[in-house]
XYZ file of C-alpha atoms in Angstrom:
148
model
C 135.387 106.726 101.716
C 131.861 107.999 102.545
C 129.554 108.574 99.783
C 127.513 111.644 100.862
C 124.860 112.974 98.415
C 123.335 116.371 99.240
C 119.586 116.624 98.238
C 118.250 120.151 98.111
C 114.646 121.444 98.167
C 112.893 124.951 98.121
C 109.635 126.063 99.599
C 107.750 129.247 98.686
C 105.011 130.520 100.392
C 102.183 131.573 98.062
C 98.505 132.838 98.912
C 97.352 131.699 102.279
C 99.017 128.862 103.669
C 99.742 127.196 100.067
C 103.360 126.606 99.497
C 105.213 125.847 96.089
C 107.813 123.161 96.961
C 110.684 122.526 94.423
C 113.392 120.034 94.185
C 115.429 119.619 91.046
C 112.883 119.970 87.969
C 109.972 118.859 89.977
C 107.029 120.975 91.815
C 104.749 119.883 94.503
C 102.191 122.140 95.661
C 101.748 121.821 99.930
C 98.588 123.187 101.348
C 96.064 122.977 104.392
C 92.549 121.463 104.545
C 89.978 123.904 104.507
C 89.230 123.191 108.155
C 92.916 124.290 108.876
C 92.973 127.292 106.806
C 94.024 126.256 103.706
C 92.509 126.098 100.558
C 92.984 122.212 100.077
C 94.838 122.369 96.686
C 97.574 119.750 97.983
C 98.667 117.609 100.786
C 99.561 119.415 104.077
C 103.324 119.087 105.176
C 102.537 116.056 107.721
C 100.417 114.167 105.098
C 103.349 114.574 102.807
C 105.917 113.276 105.387
C 103.551 110.120 105.924
C 103.619 109.700 102.066
C 107.363 110.251 101.780
C 107.755 107.298 104.206
C 105.589 105.088 102.313
C 106.924 105.764 99.049
C 110.712 105.437 100.458
C 109.478 101.896 101.984
C 108.124 101.077 98.643
C 111.232 102.226 96.812
C 113.451 100.010 99.099
C 111.071 96.888 98.693
C 111.363 97.164 94.929
C 115.176 97.636 94.938
C 116.014 94.688 97.364
C 113.188 92.315 97.103
C 115.341 90.153 94.338
C 118.253 89.887 96.750
C 116.093 88.346 99.513
C 114.486 86.103 96.675
C 111.218 87.649 97.213
C 108.990 88.090 94.515
C 106.796 91.235 94.628
C 103.544 90.947 92.695
C 102.343 94.073 94.613
C 103.245 96.079 97.259
C 101.363 98.905 99.101
C 102.194 100.613 102.316
C 99.205 102.441 104.642
C 100.677 105.055 106.924
C 98.849 106.871 109.573
C 100.146 109.288 112.351
C 98.650 110.965 115.429
C 99.240 114.790 115.966
C 98.032 116.804 119.075
C 96.868 119.964 117.178
C 96.889 121.910 120.586
C 100.974 121.812 120.046
C 100.805 123.283 116.837
C 98.079 125.969 117.813
C 100.082 126.670 121.026
C 97.495 125.763 123.439
C 99.372 123.146 125.379
C 102.939 122.424 125.792
C 102.739 118.920 123.905
C 104.933 118.480 120.937
C 103.630 120.023 117.684
C 104.656 116.981 115.660
C 103.474 113.344 115.164
C 103.438 111.320 118.654
C 102.810 108.032 116.547
C 103.264 106.533 113.334
C 102.028 103.438 112.194
C 102.298 101.801 108.896
C 100.990 98.398 107.242
C 102.718 96.530 104.340
C 100.279 94.948 101.938
C 102.412 92.258 99.912
C 101.530 89.982 97.461
C 103.877 87.343 96.877
C 104.433 84.037 96.148
C 107.608 83.649 98.222
C 108.083 81.618 101.370
C 107.090 83.766 104.758
C 110.550 83.497 106.153
C 112.142 85.008 103.157
C 109.368 87.757 103.374
C 109.799 88.374 107.064
C 113.745 88.827 106.525
C 113.315 91.098 103.654
C 110.863 93.276 105.615
C 113.526 93.273 108.739
C 115.751 94.584 106.325
C 113.697 97.037 104.518
C 113.004 98.765 107.639
C 116.590 99.209 108.622
C 117.275 100.568 105.125
C 114.558 103.260 104.431
C 116.388 106.692 104.776
C 112.939 108.456 105.580
C 112.164 105.763 108.368
C 115.685 106.418 109.541
C 115.354 110.149 109.663
C 112.060 109.932 111.446
C 113.081 107.350 113.921
C 116.445 108.660 115.198
C 117.660 112.416 115.816
C 119.051 114.393 112.940
C 121.101 117.681 113.138
C 118.312 120.291 112.305
C 119.613 123.892 112.319
C 118.821 127.259 110.969
C 121.761 127.985 108.568
C 120.956 131.575 108.188
C 118.377 134.345 107.772
C 118.224 136.729 104.896
C 116.418 140.043 105.007
C 115.675 141.421 102.000
C 113.925 144.851 101.402
């Protein structure tokens, strides 16, 4: 039997392009840097996506390291991605999203390289955010509610 869990979040546009996002009992301010029309009060959405990927990989690392006999003294992820802003600003037909995302794992461990290699391969296969970015997902507008 499937163990499907539905996660939920809301995004509420504030002044300018600042957005208050919420999920469960948590809030996160999303904004744009000043050079992209924001007030620089928080990460922008595409930075938050990169941070989510690194955070997800870190959590998967913590959950599964011991199962692979890998001792994590420290685990750090560096994530970067390339976006052609001409797509977002409708100056070109290039896609508005990331064309490339790269990440580096920095691991402090005394575990053998072979165990670490097996662990990393598994980690990459189990990260929900990485899977969502790398594979098509059914994304659809559920409804539009117009209020007066």
